[in-house]
PDB file of C-alpha atoms in Angstrom:
ATOM      1  CA  THR A   1     -14.947  -1.668  48.622  1.00  0.00           C
ATOM      2  CA  GLN A   2     -15.260  -4.582  50.981  1.00  0.00           C
ATOM      3  CA  LEU A   3     -13.072  -4.094  54.032  1.00  0.00           C
ATOM      4  CA  LEU A   4     -12.755  -6.200  57.159  1.00  0.00           C
ATOM      5  CA  GLU A   5     -11.700  -4.695  60.466  1.00  0.00           C
ATOM      6  CA  GLN A   6     -10.613  -6.706  63.476  1.00  0.00           C
ATOM      7  CA  SER A   7     -10.368  -5.811  67.126  1.00  0.00           C
ATOM      8  CA  PRO A   8      -8.460  -5.783  69.283  1.00  0.00           C
ATOM      9  CA  GLN A   9      -5.235  -5.636  67.304  1.00  0.00           C
ATOM     10  CA  PHE A  10      -3.261  -7.207  70.164  1.00  0.00           C
ATOM     11  CA  LEU A  11      -4.383  -9.240  73.150  1.00  0.00           C
ATOM     12  CA  SER A  12      -2.267 -10.693  75.936  1.00  0.00           C
ATOM     13  CA  ILE A  13      -3.993 -12.819  78.556  1.00  0.00           C
ATOM     14  CA  GLN A  14      -3.222 -15.371  81.248  1.00  0.00           C
ATOM     15  CA  GLU A  15      -3.795 -19.056  80.704  1.00  0.00           C
ATOM     16  CA  GLY A  16      -7.313 -20.040  81.722  1.00  0.00           C
ATOM     17  CA  GLU A  17      -8.964 -16.715  80.890  1.00  0.00           C
ATOM     18  CA  ASN A  18     -11.752 -16.268  78.375  1.00  0.00           C
ATOM     19  CA  LEU A  19     -11.574 -13.856  75.459  1.00  0.00           C
ATOM     20  CA  THR A  20     -13.514 -12.613  72.460  1.00  0.00           C
ATOM     21  CA  VAL A  21     -12.168 -11.102  69.261  1.00  0.00           C
ATOM     22  CA  TYR A  22     -14.228  -9.332  66.643  1.00  0.00           C
ATOM     23  CA  CYS A  23     -14.421  -8.989  62.886  1.00  0.00           C
ATOM     24  CA  ASN A  24     -16.526  -6.181  61.418  1.00  0.00           C
ATOM     25  CA  SER A  25     -17.433  -4.763  58.041  1.00  0.00           C
ATOM     26  CA  SER A  26     -19.843  -2.262  56.549  1.00  0.00           C
ATOM     27  CA  SER A  27     -20.424  -4.760  53.725  1.00  0.00           C
ATOM     28  CA  VAL A  28     -22.516  -7.909  53.695  1.00  0.00           C
ATOM     29  CA  PHE A  29     -20.564 -11.117  53.174  1.00  0.00           C
ATOM     30  CA  SER A  30     -22.015 -14.386  51.893  1.00  0.00           C
ATOM     31  CA  SER A  31     -19.716 -16.193  54.325  1.00  0.00           C
ATOM     32  CA  LEU A  32     -16.800 -15.493  56.624  1.00  0.00           C
ATOM     33  CA  GLN A  33     -13.812 -17.630  57.469  1.00  0.00           C
ATOM     34  CA  TRP A  34     -11.570 -17.628  60.520  1.00  0.00           C
ATOM     35  CA  TYR A  35      -7.921 -18.638  60.256  1.00  0.00           C
ATOM     36  CA  ARG A  36      -5.131 -19.042  62.807  1.00  0.00           C
ATOM     37  CA  GLN A  37      -1.571 -18.296  61.798  1.00  0.00           C
ATOM     38  CA  GLU A  38       1.403 -19.275  63.912  1.00  0.00           C
ATOM     39  CA  PRO A  39       4.824 -17.614  63.558  1.00  0.00           C
ATOM     40  CA  GLY A  40       6.664 -18.822  60.474  1.00  0.00           C
ATOM     41  CA  GLU A  41       3.623 -20.623  59.118  1.00  0.00           C
ATOM     42  CA  GLY A  42       0.791 -19.897  56.729  1.00  0.00           C
ATOM     43  CA  PRO A  43      -2.788 -19.370  57.884  1.00  0.00           C
ATOM     44  CA  VAL A  44      -4.838 -22.487  58.654  1.00  0.00           C
ATOM     45  CA  LEU A  45      -8.593 -22.451  58.189  1.00  0.00           C
ATOM     46  CA  LEU A  46     -10.533 -22.974  61.438  1.00  0.00           C
ATOM     47  CA  VAL A  47     -14.127 -22.521  60.341  1.00  0.00           C
ATOM     48  CA  THR A  48     -16.455 -21.070  57.728  1.00  0.00           C
ATOM     49  CA  VAL A  49     -19.744 -19.492  58.804  1.00  0.00           C
ATOM     50  CA  VAL A  50     -22.430 -19.095  56.182  1.00  0.00           C
ATOM     51  CA  THR A  51     -25.840 -18.346  57.690  1.00  0.00           C
ATOM     52  CA  GLY A  52     -26.698 -15.130  59.524  1.00  0.00           C
ATOM     53  CA  GLY A  53     -26.857 -15.842  63.264  1.00  0.00           C
ATOM     54  CA  GLU A  54     -24.993 -19.125  62.866  1.00  0.00           C
ATOM     55  CA  VAL A  55     -22.943 -20.395  65.792  1.00  0.00           C
ATOM     56  CA  LYS A  56     -20.228 -23.006  65.328  1.00  0.00           C
ATOM     57  CA  LYS A  57     -18.135 -24.628  68.017  1.00  0.00           C
ATOM     58  CA  LEU A  58     -14.686 -26.135  67.661  1.00  0.00           C
ATOM     59  CA  LYS A  59     -13.652 -27.506  71.056  1.00  0.00           C
ATOM     60  CA  ARG A  60     -13.052 -24.383  73.199  1.00  0.00           C
ATOM     61  CA  LEU A  61     -13.601 -21.987  70.282  1.00  0.00           C
ATOM     62  CA  THR A  62     -17.058 -20.581  69.504  1.00  0.00           C
ATOM     63  CA  PHE A  63     -17.653 -18.685  66.276  1.00  0.00           C
ATOM     64  CA  GLN A  64     -20.703 -16.555  65.574  1.00  0.00           C
ATOM     65  CA  PHE A  65     -21.846 -14.895  62.366  1.00  0.00           C
ATOM     66  CA  GLY A  66     -23.897 -11.735  62.817  1.00  0.00           C
ATOM     67  CA  ASP A  67     -27.557 -11.733  61.825  1.00  0.00           C
ATOM     68  CA  ALA A  68     -26.876  -9.175  59.086  1.00  0.00           C
ATOM     69  CA  ARG A  69     -23.774 -11.080  57.910  1.00  0.00           C
ATOM     70  CA  LYS A  70     -21.569  -8.029  58.397  1.00  0.00           C
ATOM     71  CA  ASP A  71     -19.693  -9.174  61.467  1.00  0.00           C
ATOM     72  CA  SER A  72     -18.409 -12.199  63.300  1.00  0.00           C
ATOM     73  CA  SER A  73     -16.890 -13.031  66.655  1.00  0.00           C
ATOM     74  CA  LEU A  74     -14.572 -15.684  67.995  1.00  0.00           C
ATOM     75  CA  HIS A  75     -14.794 -16.601  71.663  1.00  0.00           C
ATOM     76  CA  ILE A  76     -12.151 -18.757  73.325  1.00  0.00           C
ATOM     77  CA  THR A  77     -12.904 -20.396  76.656  1.00  0.00           C
ATOM     78  CA  ALA A  78     -10.105 -21.190  79.100  1.00  0.00           C
ATOM     79  CA  ALA A  79      -7.323 -20.059  76.792  1.00  0.00           C
ATOM     80  CA  GLN A  80      -4.175 -22.181  76.609  1.00  0.00           C
ATOM     81  CA  PRO A  81      -0.655 -21.266  75.447  1.00  0.00           C
ATOM     82  CA  GLY A  82      -1.273 -23.342  72.320  1.00  0.00           C
ATOM     83  CA  ASP A  83      -3.946 -20.834  71.305  1.00  0.00           C
ATOM     84  CA  THR A  84      -1.259 -18.197  70.784  1.00  0.00           C
ATOM     85  CA  GLY A  85      -1.199 -16.898  67.225  1.00  0.00           C
ATOM     86  CA  LEU A  86      -2.633 -14.434  64.743  1.00  0.00           C
ATOM     87  CA  TYR A  87      -6.369 -14.828  64.221  1.00  0.00           C
ATOM     88  CA  LEU A  88      -7.542 -13.667  60.813  1.00  0.00           C
ATOM     89  CA  CYS A  89     -11.037 -13.300  59.479  1.00  0.00           C
ATOM     90  CA  ALA A  90     -11.626 -13.380  55.737  1.00  0.00           C
ATOM     91  CA  GLY A  91     -14.533 -13.183  53.359  1.00  0.00           C
ATOM     92  CA  PRO A  92     -15.128 -13.787  49.661  1.00  0.00           C
ATOM     93  CA  ASP A  93     -14.674 -10.893  47.255  1.00  0.00           C
ATOM     94  CA  LYS A  94     -18.136 -10.527  45.728  1.00  0.00           C
ATOM     95  CA  LYS A  95     -16.664  -9.025  42.555  1.00  0.00           C
ATOM     96  CA  THR A  96     -15.056 -12.334  41.589  1.00  0.00           C
ATOM     97  CA  SER A  97     -16.490 -15.670  40.562  1.00  0.00           C
ATOM     98  CA  TYR A  98     -13.702 -17.672  42.140  1.00  0.00           C
ATOM     99  CA  ASP A  99     -12.448 -18.126  45.695  1.00  0.00           C
ATOM    100  CA  LYS A 100     -10.675 -14.795  46.090  1.00  0.00           C
ATOM    101  CA  VAL A 101     -10.846 -13.763  49.728  1.00  0.00           C
ATOM    102  CA  ILE A 102     -10.286 -10.492  51.503  1.00  0.00           C
ATOM    103  CA  PHE A 103      -8.449 -10.740  54.800  1.00  0.00           C
ATOM    104  CA  GLY A 104      -8.738  -8.548  57.850  1.00  0.00           C
ATOM    105  CA  PRO A 105      -5.571  -7.294  59.589  1.00  0.00           C
ATOM    106  CA  GLY A 106      -5.795  -9.918  62.322  1.00  0.00           C
ATOM    107  CA  THR A 107      -5.764 -10.081  66.101  1.00  0.00           C
ATOM    108  CA  SER A 108      -2.471 -11.169  67.618  1.00  0.00           C
ATOM    109  CA  LEU A 109      -3.181 -13.293  70.691  1.00  0.00           C
ATOM    110  CA  SER A 110      -0.609 -14.185  73.300  1.00  0.00           C
ATOM    111  CA  VAL A 111      -1.567 -16.606  76.075  1.00  0.00           C
ATOM    112  CA  ILE A 112       0.855 -16.494  78.970  1.00  0.00           C
ATOM    113  CA  PRO A 113       1.353 -19.702  80.973  1.00  0.00           C
TER     114      PRO A 113
ATOM    115  CA  GLY B   1       4.866 -34.058  53.133  1.00  0.00           C
ATOM    116  CA  ALA B   2       1.666 -33.497  51.182  1.00  0.00           C
ATOM    117  CA  GLY B   3       1.254 -29.803  51.970  1.00  0.00           C
ATOM    118  CA  VAL B   4       2.142 -26.658  50.049  1.00  0.00           C
ATOM    119  CA  SER B   5       5.866 -25.987  50.091  1.00  0.00           C
ATOM    120  CA  GLN B   6       7.705 -22.768  49.363  1.00  0.00           C
ATOM    121  CA  THR B   7      11.357 -22.100  48.734  1.00  0.00           C
ATOM    122  CA  PRO B   8      13.444 -20.452  49.905  1.00  0.00           C
ATOM    123  CA  SER B   9      12.073 -19.933  53.406  1.00  0.00           C
ATOM    124  CA  ASN B  10      14.139 -16.762  53.720  1.00  0.00           C
ATOM    125  CA  LYS B  11      15.653 -14.529  51.080  1.00  0.00           C
ATOM    126  CA  VAL B  12      17.839 -11.511  51.725  1.00  0.00           C
ATOM    127  CA  THR B  13      18.732  -9.397  48.731  1.00  0.00           C
ATOM    128  CA  GLU B  14      19.989  -5.959  47.885  1.00  0.00           C
ATOM    129  CA  LYS B  15      17.926  -3.162  46.448  1.00  0.00           C
ATOM    130  CA  GLY B  16      17.777  -3.419  42.664  1.00  0.00           C
ATOM    131  CA  LYS B  17      18.361  -7.170  42.467  1.00  0.00           C
ATOM    132  CA  TYR B  18      16.086  -9.779  40.872  1.00  0.00           C
ATOM    133  CA  VAL B  19      14.498 -12.565  42.950  1.00  0.00           C
ATOM    134  CA  GLU B  20      12.464 -15.676  42.268  1.00  0.00           C
ATOM    135  CA  LEU B  21      10.196 -17.307  44.829  1.00  0.00           C
ATOM    136  CA  ARG B  22       8.918 -20.832  44.241  1.00  0.00           C
ATOM    137  CA  CYS B  23       5.687 -22.532  45.248  1.00  0.00           C
ATOM    138  CA  ASP B  24       4.908 -26.261  45.068  1.00  0.00           C
ATOM    139  CA  PRO B  25       1.150 -26.697  45.521  1.00  0.00           C
ATOM    140  CA  ILE B  26      -0.670 -29.777  46.754  1.00  0.00           C
ATOM    141  CA  SER B  27      -0.750 -32.370  43.982  1.00  0.00           C
ATOM    142  CA  GLY B  28      -3.952 -32.145  41.972  1.00  0.00           C
ATOM    143  CA  HIS B  29      -4.893 -28.645  43.113  1.00  0.00           C
ATOM    144  CA  THR B  30      -5.753 -26.615  40.040  1.00  0.00           C
ATOM    145  CA  ALA B  31      -6.103 -23.236  41.745  1.00  0.00           C
ATOM    146  CA  LEU B  32      -3.033 -21.400  43.031  1.00  0.00           C
ATOM    147  CA  TYR B  33      -2.826 -18.029  44.784  1.00  0.00           C
ATOM    148  CA  TRP B  34       0.005 -15.721  45.753  1.00  0.00           C
ATOM    149  CA  TYR B  35      -0.363 -13.298  48.673  1.00  0.00           C
ATOM    150  CA  ARG B  36       1.896 -10.769  50.337  1.00  0.00           C
ATOM    151  CA  GLN B  37       1.786 -10.240  54.084  1.00  0.00           C
ATOM    152  CA  SER B  38       3.422  -7.265  55.724  1.00  0.00           C
ATOM    153  CA  LEU B  39       4.120  -7.125  59.442  1.00  0.00           C
ATOM    154  CA  GLY B  40       0.933  -6.675  61.445  1.00  0.00           C
ATOM    155  CA  GLN B  41      -1.315  -7.139  58.433  1.00  0.00           C
ATOM    156  CA  GLY B  42      -3.402  -9.866  56.905  1.00  0.00           C
ATOM    157  CA  PRO B  43      -2.440 -11.481  53.602  1.00  0.00           C
ATOM    158  CA  GLU B  44      -2.980  -9.272  50.562  1.00  0.00           C
ATOM    159  CA  PHE B  45      -3.992 -10.922  47.281  1.00  0.00           C
ATOM    160  CA  LEU B  46      -1.490 -10.712  44.429  1.00  0.00           C
ATOM    161  CA  ILE B  47      -2.443 -13.187  41.693  1.00  0.00           C
ATOM    162  CA  TYR B  48      -4.616 -16.236  41.004  1.00  0.00           C
ATOM    163  CA  PHE B  49      -3.901 -19.101  38.603  1.00  0.00           C
ATOM    164  CA  GLN B  50      -6.435 -21.595  37.360  1.00  0.00           C
ATOM    165  CA  GLY B  51      -4.334 -24.238  35.674  1.00  0.00           C
ATOM    166  CA  THR B  52      -1.537 -22.643  33.696  1.00  0.00           C
ATOM    167  CA  GLY B  53      -3.127 -19.263  33.132  1.00  0.00           C
ATOM    168  CA  ALA B  54      -3.191 -16.213  35.359  1.00  0.00           C
ATOM    169  CA  ALA B  55      -6.943 -15.709  35.723  1.00  0.00           C
ATOM    170  CA  ASP B  56      -6.606 -12.599  37.903  1.00  0.00           C
ATOM    171  CA  ASP B  57      -3.397 -10.599  38.328  1.00  0.00           C
ATOM    172  CA  SER B  58      -5.112  -7.465  39.596  1.00  0.00           C
ATOM    173  CA  GLY B  59      -3.271  -7.570  42.921  1.00  0.00           C
ATOM    174  CA  LEU B  60       0.236  -7.305  41.483  1.00  0.00           C
ATOM    175  CA  PRO B  61       1.453  -3.893  42.678  1.00  0.00           C
ATOM    176  CA  ASN B  62       3.341  -2.923  39.506  1.00  0.00           C
ATOM    177  CA  ASP B  63       5.091  -4.328  36.453  1.00  0.00           C
ATOM    178  CA  ARG B  64       8.155  -5.343  38.462  1.00  0.00           C
ATOM    179  CA  PHE B  65       6.126  -8.296  39.703  1.00  0.00           C
ATOM    180  CA  PHE B  66       5.390 -11.271  37.478  1.00  0.00           C
ATOM    181  CA  ALA B  67       4.341 -14.871  38.107  1.00  0.00           C
ATOM    182  CA  VAL B  68       4.234 -18.002  35.993  1.00  0.00           C
ATOM    183  CA  ARG B  69       2.855 -21.507  36.262  1.00  0.00           C
ATOM    184  CA  PRO B  70       3.951 -23.138  32.994  1.00  0.00           C
ATOM    185  CA  GLU B  71       2.797 -26.702  33.627  1.00  0.00           C
ATOM    186  CA  GLY B  72      -0.134 -26.010  35.906  1.00  0.00           C
ATOM    187  CA  SER B  73       1.670 -27.137  39.037  1.00  0.00           C
ATOM    188  CA  VAL B  74       4.751 -25.314  40.362  1.00  0.00           C
ATOM    189  CA  SER B  75       4.582 -21.532  40.291  1.00  0.00           C
ATOM    190  CA  THR B  76       7.316 -18.908  40.442  1.00  0.00           C
ATOM    191  CA  LEU B  77       6.834 -15.330  41.580  1.00  0.00           C
ATOM    192  CA  LYS B  78       9.440 -13.049  40.030  1.00  0.00           C
ATOM    193  CA  ILE B  79      10.342  -9.599  41.282  1.00  0.00           C
ATOM    194  CA  GLN B  80      12.614  -7.351  39.266  1.00  0.00           C
ATOM    195  CA  ARG B  81      14.580  -4.359  40.553  1.00  0.00           C
ATOM    196  CA  THR B  82      13.599  -5.070  44.142  1.00  0.00           C
ATOM    197  CA  GLU B  83      12.843  -2.163  46.457  1.00  0.00           C
ATOM    198  CA  ARG B  84      12.938  -1.964  50.248  1.00  0.00           C
ATOM    199  CA  GLY B  85       9.147  -1.706  50.242  1.00  0.00           C
ATOM    200  CA  ASP B  86       8.949  -5.196  48.730  1.00  0.00           C
ATOM    201  CA  SER B  87      10.122  -6.668  52.036  1.00  0.00           C
ATOM    202  CA  ALA B  88       7.340  -8.924  53.326  1.00  0.00           C
ATOM    203  CA  VAL B  89       6.318 -12.558  53.674  1.00  0.00           C
ATOM    204  CA  TYR B  90       5.111 -13.979  50.372  1.00  0.00           C
ATOM    205  CA  LEU B  91       2.526 -16.720  50.842  1.00  0.00           C
ATOM    206  CA  CYS B  92       1.301 -19.258  48.339  1.00  0.00           C
ATOM    207  CA  ALA B  93      -1.960 -21.199  48.633  1.00  0.00           C
ATOM    208  CA  SER B  94      -3.624 -23.877  46.552  1.00  0.00           C
ATOM    209  CA  SER B  95      -7.102 -25.341  46.376  1.00  0.00           C
ATOM    210  CA  LEU B  96      -9.290 -27.686  44.386  1.00  0.00           C
ATOM    211  CA  ARG B  97     -11.447 -25.565  42.171  1.00  0.00           C
ATOM    212  CA  LEU B  98     -14.833 -27.255  42.467  1.00  0.00           C
ATOM    213  CA  ALA B  99     -18.075 -25.984  41.026  1.00  0.00           C
ATOM    214  CA  GLY B 100     -20.417 -24.692  43.667  1.00  0.00           C
ATOM    215  CA  GLY B 101     -22.920 -22.096  44.738  1.00  0.00           C
ATOM    216  CA  PRO B 102     -22.283 -18.582  45.998  1.00  0.00           C
ATOM    217  CA  THR B 103     -21.807 -19.737  49.581  1.00  0.00           C
ATOM    218  CA  ASP B 104     -19.509 -22.612  48.715  1.00  0.00           C
ATOM    219  CA  TYR B 105     -15.901 -22.049  49.523  1.00  0.00           C
ATOM    220  CA  ASN B 106     -13.032 -24.220  48.386  1.00  0.00           C
ATOM    221  CA  GLU B 107     -10.540 -24.239  51.249  1.00  0.00           C
ATOM    222  CA  GLN B 108      -7.192 -22.720  50.453  1.00  0.00           C
ATOM    223  CA  PHE B 109      -4.163 -24.497  51.901  1.00  0.00           C
ATOM    224  CA  PHE B 110      -1.271 -22.181  52.604  1.00  0.00           C
ATOM    225  CA  GLY B 111       2.440 -22.777  52.482  1.00  0.00           C
ATOM    226  CA  PRO B 112       4.771 -21.480  55.212  1.00  0.00           C
ATOM    227  CA  GLY B 113       5.787 -18.477  53.130  1.00  0.00           C
ATOM    228  CA  THR B 114       9.032 -16.924  51.959  1.00  0.00           C
ATOM    229  CA  ARG B 115      10.315 -14.035  54.056  1.00  0.00           C
ATOM    230  CA  LEU B 116      11.861 -11.538  51.648  1.00  0.00           C
ATOM    231  CA  THR B 117      14.147  -8.823  53.013  1.00  0.00           C
ATOM    232  CA  VAL B 118      15.431  -6.144  50.678  1.00  0.00           C
ATOM    233  CA  LEU B 119      18.376  -4.234  52.110  1.00  0.00           C
TER     234      LEU B 119
END
């Protein structure tokens, strides 16, 4: 069974601080996605990482896919209150031939002004 | 707007009642997904439609849950004899189902969800 774990579960930091959140599995994934979900909204895709060791940057957010494609990290530089939300990682279910994804439980980030 | 919409945004019902949750996907999106998200958890897959047919309903928890998409656009998730454990946010997502390789991923666009509370 493919499972995704995320840590930490909760994170509360001051504006301007840096942070890293993690997504781990014992299974290999062909790709991993990161989503951000704000209260009362659905998840919004931030990035998809595909190649082991890949690093992608989206403004102040840096995403890395592990060499073995079993883990990923999201690093935020100089966090802002607008970064507050639930960060979810997700990966394709290898048992299906369509875009079924398995989500991790998420990291709830709160950035205090 | 052009995004996925869901109605109602909130639904409060009593144990044992029947509810219907509606999803309007992005026009032209052939793939439609329903998820359930409990507090502190990520979305959990319920059912996938490709066009009008339910291609994978393996995530439906039991036979009280049923979903339809009769014309390949709007979908309705139906829950009979609701239980307190059904309380959650029900999310709908749609995507273009394009042919691709094993690392291709067709982005799913999510609606805002329906918060269901069963008293």
